Coordinates of C-alpha atoms in Angstrom, one line a residue:
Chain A
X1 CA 63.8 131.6 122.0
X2 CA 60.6 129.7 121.2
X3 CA 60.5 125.9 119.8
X4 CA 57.2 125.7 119.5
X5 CA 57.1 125.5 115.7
X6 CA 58.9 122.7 114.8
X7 CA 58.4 123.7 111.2
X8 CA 60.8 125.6 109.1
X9 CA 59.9 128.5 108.3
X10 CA 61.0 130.5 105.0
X11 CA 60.9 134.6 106.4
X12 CA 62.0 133.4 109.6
X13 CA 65.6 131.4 107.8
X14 CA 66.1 134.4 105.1
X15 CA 66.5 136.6 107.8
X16 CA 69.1 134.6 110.1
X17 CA 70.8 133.4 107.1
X18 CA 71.2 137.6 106.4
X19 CA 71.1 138.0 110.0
X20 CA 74.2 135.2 110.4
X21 CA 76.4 137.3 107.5
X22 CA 76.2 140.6 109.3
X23 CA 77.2 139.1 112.6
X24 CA 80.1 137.3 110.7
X25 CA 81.1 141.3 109.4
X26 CA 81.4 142.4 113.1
X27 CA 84.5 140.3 113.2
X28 CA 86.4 142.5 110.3
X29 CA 84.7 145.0 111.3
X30 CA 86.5 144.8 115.5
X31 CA 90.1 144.0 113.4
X32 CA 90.0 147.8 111.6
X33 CA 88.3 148.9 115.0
X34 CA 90.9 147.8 117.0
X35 CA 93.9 147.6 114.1
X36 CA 93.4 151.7 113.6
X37 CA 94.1 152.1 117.4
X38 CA 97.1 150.8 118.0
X39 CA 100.6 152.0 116.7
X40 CA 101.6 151.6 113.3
X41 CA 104.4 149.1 113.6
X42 CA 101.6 146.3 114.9
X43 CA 98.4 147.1 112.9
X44 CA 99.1 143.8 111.1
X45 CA 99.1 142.0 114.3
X46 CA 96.2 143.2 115.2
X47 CA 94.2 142.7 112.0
X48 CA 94.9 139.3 112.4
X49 CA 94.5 138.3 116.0
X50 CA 90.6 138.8 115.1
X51 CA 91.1 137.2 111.6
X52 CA 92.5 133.9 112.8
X53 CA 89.9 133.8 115.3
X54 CA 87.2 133.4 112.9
X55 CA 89.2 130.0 111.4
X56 CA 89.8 128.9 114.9
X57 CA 86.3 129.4 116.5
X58 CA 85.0 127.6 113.3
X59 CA 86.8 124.4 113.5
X60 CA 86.2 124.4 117.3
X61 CA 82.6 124.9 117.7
X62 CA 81.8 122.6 114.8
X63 CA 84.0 120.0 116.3
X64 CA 82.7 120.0 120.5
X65 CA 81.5 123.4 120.8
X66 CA 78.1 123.6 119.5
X67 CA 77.1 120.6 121.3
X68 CA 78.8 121.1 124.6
X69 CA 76.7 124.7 124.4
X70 CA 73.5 123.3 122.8
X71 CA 73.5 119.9 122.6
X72 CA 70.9 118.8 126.1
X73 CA 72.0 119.6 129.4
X74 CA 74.5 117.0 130.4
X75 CA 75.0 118.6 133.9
X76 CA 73.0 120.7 136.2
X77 CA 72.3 123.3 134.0
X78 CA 76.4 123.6 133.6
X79 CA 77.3 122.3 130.1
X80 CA 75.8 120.8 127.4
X81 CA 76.4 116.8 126.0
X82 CA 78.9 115.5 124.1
X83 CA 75.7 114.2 121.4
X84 CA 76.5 116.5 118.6
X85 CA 80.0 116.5 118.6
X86 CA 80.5 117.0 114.7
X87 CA 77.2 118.2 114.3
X88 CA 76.3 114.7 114.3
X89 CA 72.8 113.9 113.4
X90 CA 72.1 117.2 112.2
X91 CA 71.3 117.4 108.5
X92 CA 69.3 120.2 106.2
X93 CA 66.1 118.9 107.7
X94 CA 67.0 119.1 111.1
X95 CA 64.8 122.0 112.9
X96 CA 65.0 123.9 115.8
X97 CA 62.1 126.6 116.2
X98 CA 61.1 127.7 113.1
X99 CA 64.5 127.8 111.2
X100 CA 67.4 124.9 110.3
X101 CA 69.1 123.9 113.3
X102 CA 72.4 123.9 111.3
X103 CA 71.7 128.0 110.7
X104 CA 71.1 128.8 114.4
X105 CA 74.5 126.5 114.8
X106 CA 75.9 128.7 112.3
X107 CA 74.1 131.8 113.7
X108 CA 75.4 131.5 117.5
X109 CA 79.2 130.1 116.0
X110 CA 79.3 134.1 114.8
X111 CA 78.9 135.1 118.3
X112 CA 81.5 133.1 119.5
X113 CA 84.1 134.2 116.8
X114 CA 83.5 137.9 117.8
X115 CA 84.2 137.2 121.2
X116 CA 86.8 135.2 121.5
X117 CA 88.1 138.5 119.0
X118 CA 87.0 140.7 121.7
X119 CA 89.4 140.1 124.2
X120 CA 92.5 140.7 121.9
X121 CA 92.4 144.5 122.5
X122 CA 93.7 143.8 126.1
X123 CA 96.6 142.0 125.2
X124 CA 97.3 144.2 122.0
X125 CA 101.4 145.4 121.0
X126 CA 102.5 142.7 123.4
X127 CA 100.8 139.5 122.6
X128 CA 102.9 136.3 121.5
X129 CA 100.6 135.1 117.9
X130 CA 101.7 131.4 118.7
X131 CA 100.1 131.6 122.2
X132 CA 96.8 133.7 120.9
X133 CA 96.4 130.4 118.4
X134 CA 96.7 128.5 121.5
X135 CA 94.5 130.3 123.9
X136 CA 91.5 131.3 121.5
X137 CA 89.8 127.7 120.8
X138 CA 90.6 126.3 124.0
X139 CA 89.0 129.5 125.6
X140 CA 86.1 129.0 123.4
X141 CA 85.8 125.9 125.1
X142 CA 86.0 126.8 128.7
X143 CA 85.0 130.3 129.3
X144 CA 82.6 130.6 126.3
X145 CA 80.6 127.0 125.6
X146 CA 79.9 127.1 129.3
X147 CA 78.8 130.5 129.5
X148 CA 76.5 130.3 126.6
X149 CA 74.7 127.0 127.7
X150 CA 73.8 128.6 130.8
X151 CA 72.5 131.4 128.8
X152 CA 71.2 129.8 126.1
X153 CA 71.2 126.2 126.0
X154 CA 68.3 123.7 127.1
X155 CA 68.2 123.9 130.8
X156 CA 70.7 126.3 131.3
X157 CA 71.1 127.4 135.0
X158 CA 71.3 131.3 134.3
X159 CA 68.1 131.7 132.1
X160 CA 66.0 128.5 132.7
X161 CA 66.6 127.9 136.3
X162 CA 67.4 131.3 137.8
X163 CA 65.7 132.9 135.4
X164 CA 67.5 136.1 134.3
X165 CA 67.5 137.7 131.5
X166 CA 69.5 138.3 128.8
X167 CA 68.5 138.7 125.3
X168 CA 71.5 138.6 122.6
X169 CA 74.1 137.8 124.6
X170 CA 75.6 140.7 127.3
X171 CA 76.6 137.7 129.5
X172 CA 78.2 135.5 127.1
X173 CA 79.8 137.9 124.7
X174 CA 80.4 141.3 126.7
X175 CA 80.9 139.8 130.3
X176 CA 83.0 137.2 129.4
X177 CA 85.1 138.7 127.2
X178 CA 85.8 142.1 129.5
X179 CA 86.8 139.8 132.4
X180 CA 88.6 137.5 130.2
X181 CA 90.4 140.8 129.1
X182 CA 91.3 141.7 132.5
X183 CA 92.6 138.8 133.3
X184 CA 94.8 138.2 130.3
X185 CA 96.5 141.7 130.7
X186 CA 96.9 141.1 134.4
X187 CA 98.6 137.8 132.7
X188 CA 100.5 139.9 130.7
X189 CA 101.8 143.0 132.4
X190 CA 101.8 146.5 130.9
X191 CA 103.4 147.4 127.3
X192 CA 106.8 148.7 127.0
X193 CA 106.8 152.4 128.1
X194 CA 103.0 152.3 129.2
X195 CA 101.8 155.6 131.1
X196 CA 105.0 157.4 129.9
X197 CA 105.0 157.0 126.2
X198 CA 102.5 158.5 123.9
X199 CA 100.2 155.1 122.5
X200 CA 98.2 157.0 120.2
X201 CA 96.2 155.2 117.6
X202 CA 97.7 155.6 114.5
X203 CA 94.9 155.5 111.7
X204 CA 91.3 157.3 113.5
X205 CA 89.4 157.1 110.0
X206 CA 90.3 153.4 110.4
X207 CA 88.9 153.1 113.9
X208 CA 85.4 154.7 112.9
X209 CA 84.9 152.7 109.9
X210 CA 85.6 149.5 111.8
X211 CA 83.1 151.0 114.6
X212 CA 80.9 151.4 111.6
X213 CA 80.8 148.1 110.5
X214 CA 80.9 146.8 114.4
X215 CA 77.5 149.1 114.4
X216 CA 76.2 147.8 110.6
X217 CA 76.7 144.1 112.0
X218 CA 75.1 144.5 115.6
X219 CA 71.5 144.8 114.0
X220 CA 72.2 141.0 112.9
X221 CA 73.2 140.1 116.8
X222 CA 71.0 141.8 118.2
X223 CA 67.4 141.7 115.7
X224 CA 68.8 138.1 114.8
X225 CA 68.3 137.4 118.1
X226 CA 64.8 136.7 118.2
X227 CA 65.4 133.9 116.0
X228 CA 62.8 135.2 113.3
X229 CA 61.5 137.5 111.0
X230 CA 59.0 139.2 113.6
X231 CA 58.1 142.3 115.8
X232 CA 60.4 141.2 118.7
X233 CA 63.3 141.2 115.8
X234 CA 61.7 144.5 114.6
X235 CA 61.7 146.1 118.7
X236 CA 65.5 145.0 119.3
X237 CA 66.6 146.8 115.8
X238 CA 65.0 149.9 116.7
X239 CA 66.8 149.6 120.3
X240 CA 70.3 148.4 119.1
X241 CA 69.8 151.9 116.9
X242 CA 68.8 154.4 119.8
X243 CA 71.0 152.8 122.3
X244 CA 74.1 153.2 119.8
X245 CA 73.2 157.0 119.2
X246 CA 72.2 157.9 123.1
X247 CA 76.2 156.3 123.9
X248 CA 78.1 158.2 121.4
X249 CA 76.5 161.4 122.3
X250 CA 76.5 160.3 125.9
X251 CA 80.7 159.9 125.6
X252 CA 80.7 163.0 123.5
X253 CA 79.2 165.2 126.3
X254 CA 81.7 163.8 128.8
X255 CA 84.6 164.5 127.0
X256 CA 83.6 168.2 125.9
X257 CA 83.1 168.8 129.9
X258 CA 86.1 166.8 130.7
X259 CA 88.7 167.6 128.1
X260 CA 87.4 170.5 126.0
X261 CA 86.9 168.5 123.0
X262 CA 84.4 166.0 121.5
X263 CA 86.6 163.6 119.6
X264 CA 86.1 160.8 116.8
X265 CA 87.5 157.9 119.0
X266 CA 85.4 159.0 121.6
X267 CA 82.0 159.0 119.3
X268 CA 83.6 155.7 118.0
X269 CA 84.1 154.3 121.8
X270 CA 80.6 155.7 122.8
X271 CA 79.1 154.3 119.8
X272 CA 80.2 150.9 121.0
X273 CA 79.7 151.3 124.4
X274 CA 75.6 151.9 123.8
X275 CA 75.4 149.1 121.2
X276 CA 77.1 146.9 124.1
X277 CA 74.7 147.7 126.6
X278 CA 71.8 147.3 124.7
X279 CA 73.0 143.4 123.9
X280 CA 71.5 141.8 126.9
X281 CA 68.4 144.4 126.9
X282 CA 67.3 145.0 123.5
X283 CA 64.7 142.1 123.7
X284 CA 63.6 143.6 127.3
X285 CA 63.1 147.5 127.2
X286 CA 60.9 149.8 125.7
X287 CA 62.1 152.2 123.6
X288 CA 62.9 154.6 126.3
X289 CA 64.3 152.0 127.6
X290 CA 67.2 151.7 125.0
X291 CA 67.2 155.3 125.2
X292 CA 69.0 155.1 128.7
X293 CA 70.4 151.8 128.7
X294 CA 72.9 153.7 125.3
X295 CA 73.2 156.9 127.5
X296 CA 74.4 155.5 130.8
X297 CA 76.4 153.3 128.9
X298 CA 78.2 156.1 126.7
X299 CA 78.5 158.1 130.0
X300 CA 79.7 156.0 132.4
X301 CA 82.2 153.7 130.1
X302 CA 84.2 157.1 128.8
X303 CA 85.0 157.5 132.8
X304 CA 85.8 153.6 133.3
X305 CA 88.4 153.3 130.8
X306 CA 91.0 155.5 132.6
X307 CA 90.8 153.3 135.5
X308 CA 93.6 151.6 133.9
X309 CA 96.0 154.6 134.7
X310 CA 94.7 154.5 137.9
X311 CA 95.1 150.8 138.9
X312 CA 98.3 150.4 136.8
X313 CA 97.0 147.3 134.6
X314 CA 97.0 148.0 131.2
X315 CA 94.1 146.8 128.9
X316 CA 95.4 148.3 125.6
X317 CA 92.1 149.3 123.8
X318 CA 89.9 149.4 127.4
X319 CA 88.4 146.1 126.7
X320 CA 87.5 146.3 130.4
X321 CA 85.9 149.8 130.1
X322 CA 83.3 149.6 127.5
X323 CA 82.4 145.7 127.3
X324 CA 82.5 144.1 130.7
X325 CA 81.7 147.9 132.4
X326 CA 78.9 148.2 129.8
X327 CA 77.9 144.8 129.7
X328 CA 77.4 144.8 133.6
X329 CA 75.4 148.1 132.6
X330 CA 73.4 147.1 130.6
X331 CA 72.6 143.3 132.1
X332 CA 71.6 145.3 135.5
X333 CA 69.4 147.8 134.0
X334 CA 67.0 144.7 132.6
X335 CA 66.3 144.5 136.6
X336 CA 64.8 148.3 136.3
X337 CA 63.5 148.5 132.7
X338 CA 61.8 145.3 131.5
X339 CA 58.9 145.4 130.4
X340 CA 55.6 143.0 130.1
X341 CA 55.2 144.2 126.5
X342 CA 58.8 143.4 125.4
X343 CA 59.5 139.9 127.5
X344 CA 56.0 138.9 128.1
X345 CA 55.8 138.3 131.5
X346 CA 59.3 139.4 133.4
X347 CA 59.1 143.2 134.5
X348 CA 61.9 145.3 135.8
X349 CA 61.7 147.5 139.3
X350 CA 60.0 150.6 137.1
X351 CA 57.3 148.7 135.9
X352 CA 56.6 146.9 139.0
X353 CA 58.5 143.9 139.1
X354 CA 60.3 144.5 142.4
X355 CA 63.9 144.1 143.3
X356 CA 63.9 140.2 142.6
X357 CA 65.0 140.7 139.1
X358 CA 67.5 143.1 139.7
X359 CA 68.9 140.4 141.8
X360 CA 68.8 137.2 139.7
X361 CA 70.6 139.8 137.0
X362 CA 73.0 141.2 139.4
X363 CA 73.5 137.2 140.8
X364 CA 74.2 135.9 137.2
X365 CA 76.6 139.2 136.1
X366 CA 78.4 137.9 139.0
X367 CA 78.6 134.4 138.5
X368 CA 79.8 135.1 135.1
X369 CA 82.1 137.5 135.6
X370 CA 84.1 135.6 138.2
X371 CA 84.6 132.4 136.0
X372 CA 85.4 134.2 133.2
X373 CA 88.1 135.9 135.0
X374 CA 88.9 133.0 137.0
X375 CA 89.1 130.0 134.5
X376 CA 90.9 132.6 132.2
X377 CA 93.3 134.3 134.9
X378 CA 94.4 130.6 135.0
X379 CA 94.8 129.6 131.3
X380 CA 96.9 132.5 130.7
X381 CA 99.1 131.7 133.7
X382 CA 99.2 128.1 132.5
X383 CA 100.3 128.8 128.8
X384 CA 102.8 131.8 129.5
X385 CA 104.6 129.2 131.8
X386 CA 104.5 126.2 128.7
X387 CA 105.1 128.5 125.8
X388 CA 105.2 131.8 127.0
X389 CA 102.3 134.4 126.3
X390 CA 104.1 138.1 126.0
X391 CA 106.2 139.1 122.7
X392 CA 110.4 139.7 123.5
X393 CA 111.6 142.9 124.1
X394 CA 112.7 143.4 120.7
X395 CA 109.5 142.1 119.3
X396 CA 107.8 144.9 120.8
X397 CA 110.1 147.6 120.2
X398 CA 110.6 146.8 116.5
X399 CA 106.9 146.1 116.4
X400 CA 105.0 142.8 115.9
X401 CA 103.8 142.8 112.3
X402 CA 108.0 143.0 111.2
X403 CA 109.1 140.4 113.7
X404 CA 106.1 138.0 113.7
X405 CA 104.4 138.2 110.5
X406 CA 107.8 139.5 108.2
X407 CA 105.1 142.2 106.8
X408 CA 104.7 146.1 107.4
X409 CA 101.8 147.6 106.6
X410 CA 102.4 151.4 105.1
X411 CA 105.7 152.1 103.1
X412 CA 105.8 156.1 103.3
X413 CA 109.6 156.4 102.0
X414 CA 110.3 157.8 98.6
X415 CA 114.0 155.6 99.0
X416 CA 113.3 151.6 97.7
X417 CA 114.0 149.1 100.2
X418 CA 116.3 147.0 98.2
X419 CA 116.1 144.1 96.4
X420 CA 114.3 140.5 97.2
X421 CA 116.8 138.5 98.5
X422 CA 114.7 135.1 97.8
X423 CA 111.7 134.2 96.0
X424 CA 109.6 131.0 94.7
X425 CA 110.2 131.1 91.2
X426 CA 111.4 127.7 90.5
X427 CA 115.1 127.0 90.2
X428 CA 116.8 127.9 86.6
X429 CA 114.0 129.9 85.5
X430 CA 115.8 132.9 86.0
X431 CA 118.1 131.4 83.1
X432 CA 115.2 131.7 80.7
X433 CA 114.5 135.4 81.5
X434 CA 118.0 136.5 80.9
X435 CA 117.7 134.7 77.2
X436 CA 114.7 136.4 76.1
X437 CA 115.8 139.6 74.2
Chain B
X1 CA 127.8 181.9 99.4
X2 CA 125.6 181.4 101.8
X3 CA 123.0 178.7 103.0
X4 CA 120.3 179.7 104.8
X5 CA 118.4 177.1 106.6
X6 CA 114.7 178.7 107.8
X7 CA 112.0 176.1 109.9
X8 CA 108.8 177.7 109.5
X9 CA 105.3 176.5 109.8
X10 CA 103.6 174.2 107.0
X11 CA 101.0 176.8 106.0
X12 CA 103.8 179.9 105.6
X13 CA 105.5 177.7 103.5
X14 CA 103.6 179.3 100.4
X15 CA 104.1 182.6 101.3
X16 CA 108.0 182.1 101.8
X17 CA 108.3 180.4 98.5
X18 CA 106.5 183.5 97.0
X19 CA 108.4 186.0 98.5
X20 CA 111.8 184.0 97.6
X21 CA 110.2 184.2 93.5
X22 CA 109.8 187.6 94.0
X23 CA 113.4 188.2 94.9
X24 CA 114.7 186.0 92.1
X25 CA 116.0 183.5 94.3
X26 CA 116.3 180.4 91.4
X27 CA 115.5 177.3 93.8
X28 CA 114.9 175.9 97.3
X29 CA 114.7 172.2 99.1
X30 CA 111.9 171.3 101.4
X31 CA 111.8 168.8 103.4
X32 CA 109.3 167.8 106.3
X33 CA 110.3 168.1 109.3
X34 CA 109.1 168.3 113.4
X35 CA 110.8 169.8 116.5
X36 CA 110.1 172.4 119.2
X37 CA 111.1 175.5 120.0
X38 CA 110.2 176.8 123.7
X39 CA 106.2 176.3 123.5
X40 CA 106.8 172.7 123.4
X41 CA 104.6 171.0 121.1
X42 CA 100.6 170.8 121.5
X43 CA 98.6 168.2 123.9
X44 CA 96.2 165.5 122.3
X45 CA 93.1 164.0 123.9
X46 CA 92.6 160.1 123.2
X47 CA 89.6 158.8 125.8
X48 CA 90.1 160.8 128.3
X49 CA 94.0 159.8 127.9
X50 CA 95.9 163.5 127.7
X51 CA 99.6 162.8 125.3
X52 CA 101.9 165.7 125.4
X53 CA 103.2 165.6 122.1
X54 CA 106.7 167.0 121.6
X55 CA 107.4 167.3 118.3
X56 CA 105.4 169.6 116.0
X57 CA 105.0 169.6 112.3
X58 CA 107.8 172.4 110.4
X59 CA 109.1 173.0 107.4
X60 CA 112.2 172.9 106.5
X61 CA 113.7 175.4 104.0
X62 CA 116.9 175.4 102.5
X63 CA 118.4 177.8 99.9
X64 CA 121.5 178.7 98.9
X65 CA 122.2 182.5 97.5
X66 CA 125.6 184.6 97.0
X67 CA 126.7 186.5 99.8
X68 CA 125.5 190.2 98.6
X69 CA 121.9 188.9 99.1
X70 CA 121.8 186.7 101.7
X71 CA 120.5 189.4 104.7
X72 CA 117.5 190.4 102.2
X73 CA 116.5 186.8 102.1
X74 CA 116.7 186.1 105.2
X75 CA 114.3 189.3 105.9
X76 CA 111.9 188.0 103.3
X77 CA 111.8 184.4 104.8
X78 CA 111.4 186.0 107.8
X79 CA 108.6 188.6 106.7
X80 CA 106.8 186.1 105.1
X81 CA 106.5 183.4 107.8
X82 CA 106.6 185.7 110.6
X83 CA 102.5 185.4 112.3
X84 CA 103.5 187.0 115.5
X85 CA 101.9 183.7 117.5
X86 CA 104.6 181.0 119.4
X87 CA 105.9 178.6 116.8
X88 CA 106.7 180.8 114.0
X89 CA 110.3 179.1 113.7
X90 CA 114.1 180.1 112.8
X91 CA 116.3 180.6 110.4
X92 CA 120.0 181.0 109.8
X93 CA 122.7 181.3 107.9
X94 CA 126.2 179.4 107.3
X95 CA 129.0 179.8 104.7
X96 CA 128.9 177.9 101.9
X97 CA 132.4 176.7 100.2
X98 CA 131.5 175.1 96.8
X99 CA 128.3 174.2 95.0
X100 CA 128.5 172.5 91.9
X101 CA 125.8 172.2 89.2
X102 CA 125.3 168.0 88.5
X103 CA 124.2 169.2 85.2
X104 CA 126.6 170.2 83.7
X105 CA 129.6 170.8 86.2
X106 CA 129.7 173.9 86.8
X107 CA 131.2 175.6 90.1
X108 CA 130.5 178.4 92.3
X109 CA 128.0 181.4 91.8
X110 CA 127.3 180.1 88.4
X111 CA 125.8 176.8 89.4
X112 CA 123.4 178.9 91.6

């Protein structure tokens, strides 16, 4: 991101205010995604694990987030000041580059609701709501804030210092919210009857329209990531596109060789798995580029996700195999495919840069990786020992959205389900209904 | 009487109801139903993930017809679903001791 404008500027704004809205969609858009793949009897739970993250992340990041992550760099290119707490001393005319500072506030607050929503597919069917209320702002605060200053904010050790790249966020959003996954359903321990009953997802039209939106959404993340109405916006549009359609063809080929069958959650998942890749790259690759980054991605993710048969965890909707497996992809492959044109400067191994950036990307995949998983793996520990983090028994069998949220959401029976045993019409008013005529 | 019970597939159902008109058989009950027979059920593919699933989608017929017709029904149901492929179904017969008409009360062969 540039500040050299100081100057707010109108087609820049327009498009990151448009840009902010479709990144704010992705949210809904990951609760039908992951809401049509679990069972029936916790769709409701699901739905709203991303939902409430939206009010949660909100209140946080305008309270401490935004500043710790942006404010100026407090500590060695570790976390930002405490200056802006309450986006304090920012108003309508404060700028930063060519567009408000409280849009790219409200911009990068979108990025933080979707991931913090992320990481609910590993813990899905089994997750105690009280705890996920718990966990997701103060998460926020110590996996994500941190993460995204280095990234991001002024003097950030991963971009500034080290100087890897990562354009839209595969770091901050993928990476830390695929090892925050792991961790949490390490935390957690497998669902009821995992590996011997049949989890199938209950509602696939449900799954690709949530992928669709997921998809509609990333050209916000991704194009809104060049913070303006320009041809760098215009280059990581066009790579978020081809990335997304090289990784759902990519999966689709696997599974036709594999199984026998190209299936709608796999052009779903592969869909994903491409747009995920592309995150930290579509500001850094050609076109052909993208083109790869989407294919290796769709390929190699629809082989990662059964690892969790084979190593016994159980990340419920492979959280683990398509963001942190294809954010790591796509992160690493910057190393081989940047280009001059694209970063203007930074080039990858096949353009001549050498195996120095391959390095600082691999070194800061790393280095987030391990503190996401390791400041996480402990949070979770910490709260299932206060309040408890995994759903009874009975919860789980009888499903969450009956026992948690007193709601079901299909009614296929042709019998009634009896009468309502309370409601909040005031007292006595019943009185007056029985004496009209 | 009898009442003959057949579990065929979904898409014969047509064709047994047709052939059932045909015989003048006055009405049937369907209900939806799933089981297995010896094939077992079908596998499904979800990433990569292979479910054996048990149960498979059947129909459920029920009718109930005087005893002097019962064995051309059941041929009928039986010609009518049959596809020659695993997973056609069953069907069998039991004595039947009363059936009474809601209607109107009426008992036996009459309320058929």
């Amino acid at each position: 991101m540039t500040l050299a404008a100081a100057r707010i500027d109108t087609g820049d704004t327009a498009w990151l205010l448009a840009a902010t809205a479709l990144v704010l969609l992705m949210t809904p858009g990951l609760a039908l995604f992951y809401g049509g793949m679990v069972r029936a009897k916790s769709v409701l739970n699901m739905l709203m694990m991303s939902f409430v993250s939206i009010a949660l992340v909100t209140v946080v990041w305008l309270v401490a987030g935004y500043s710790l992550a942006f404010g100026d760099d407090a500590f060695a290119g570790l976390v930002g000041g405490l200056g802006q707490s309450g986006m304090s001393g920012l108003g309508p005319g404060s700028v930063h580059g060519s567009v408000p500072t409280l849009l790219f506030a409200a911009f990068q607050l979108t990025f933080a609701i979707v991931t913090a929503a992320l990481i609910s597919g590993a813990v899905a069917d089994r997750a105690k709501f009280s705890a996920w209320l718990v966990f997701v702002p103060v998460w926020t605060l110590l996996v994500y804030v941190p993460v995204s200053h280095w990234v991001w904010g002024p003097g950030g050790w991963i971009v500034d210092r080290l100087g890897a790249l990562d354009f839209a966020g595969g770091l901050p959003v993928e990476i830390t919210s695929g090892a925050s996954g792991l961790a949490l359903c390490l935390v957690l321990g497998p669902r009821l009857g995992f590996k011997r009953d049949a989890m199938r997802p209950h509602n696939l039209p449900m799954v690709i329209l949530g992928a669709g939106l997921l998809w509609f959404g990333w050209f916000g993340f991704n194009a809104g990531s060049a913070l303006g109405a320009n041809g760098l916006a215009a280059a990581a549009f066009l790579n978020t596109l081809a990335a997304g359609c090289t990784g759902l063809l990519g999966w689709l080929v696997v599974e036709q060789r594999r199984d026998g069958h190209p299936t709608t959650l796999g052009a779903a998942s592969g869909a994903v798995a491409g747009l995920v890749a592309i995150t930290p790259s579509c500001g850094t690759v050609s076109l052909l580029g993208a083109l790869v980054v989407g294919l290796a991605a769709g390929v190699v993710c629809s082989y990662a996700v059964s690892w969790k048969f084979r190593l016994n965890y159980d990340d419920s909707l492979d959280v683990v195999g398509v963001h942190l497996v294809g954010g790591v992809i796509g992160t690493l492959l910057i190393g081989l495919f940047a280009e001059r044109a694209m970063t203007g400067g930074a080039e990858g191994l096949f353009y001549g840069g050498g195996l120095v950036p391959l390095g600082r990307q691999l070194l800061a995949v790393v280095a987030v990786a391990v503190y996401a998983f390791g400041v996480t793996y402990g949070l979770g520990r910490l709260l299932d020992r206060v309040m408890g983090f995994r759903a009874s028994e009975e919860q789980e069998h009888t499903g969450l959205d009956l026992t948690v949220h007193a709601e079901t959401a299909y009614d296929h029976g042709v019998l009634g389900h009896g009468a309502p045993v309370s409601h909040s019409v005031p007292a006595g008013s019943a009185q007056k209904v029985k004496a009209q005529p | 009487m009898k009442l003959i019970t057949a579990i065929v597939k979904p898409y014969r159902l047509d064709a047994v109801k047709t052939a059932l008109q045909e015989l003048g058989v006055q009405g049937l009950t369907v209900t939806e139903a799933s089981g297995y027979g010896r094939q077992r059920g079908h596998t499904e593919v979800y990433r990569g993930a292979e479910y054996r699933v048990d149960l498979v989608p059947k129909a459920r017929i029920e009718v109930v017809v005087e005893d002097a017709v019962a064995d051309e029904v059941i041929d009928a149901i039986v010609s009518a679903a049959q596809t020659g492929k695993i997973g056609d179904g069953k069907v069998w017969a039991v004595p039947v001791e009363t059936v009474v008409r809601v209607r109107t009360g009426e008992r036996g062969p009459d309320a058929l």
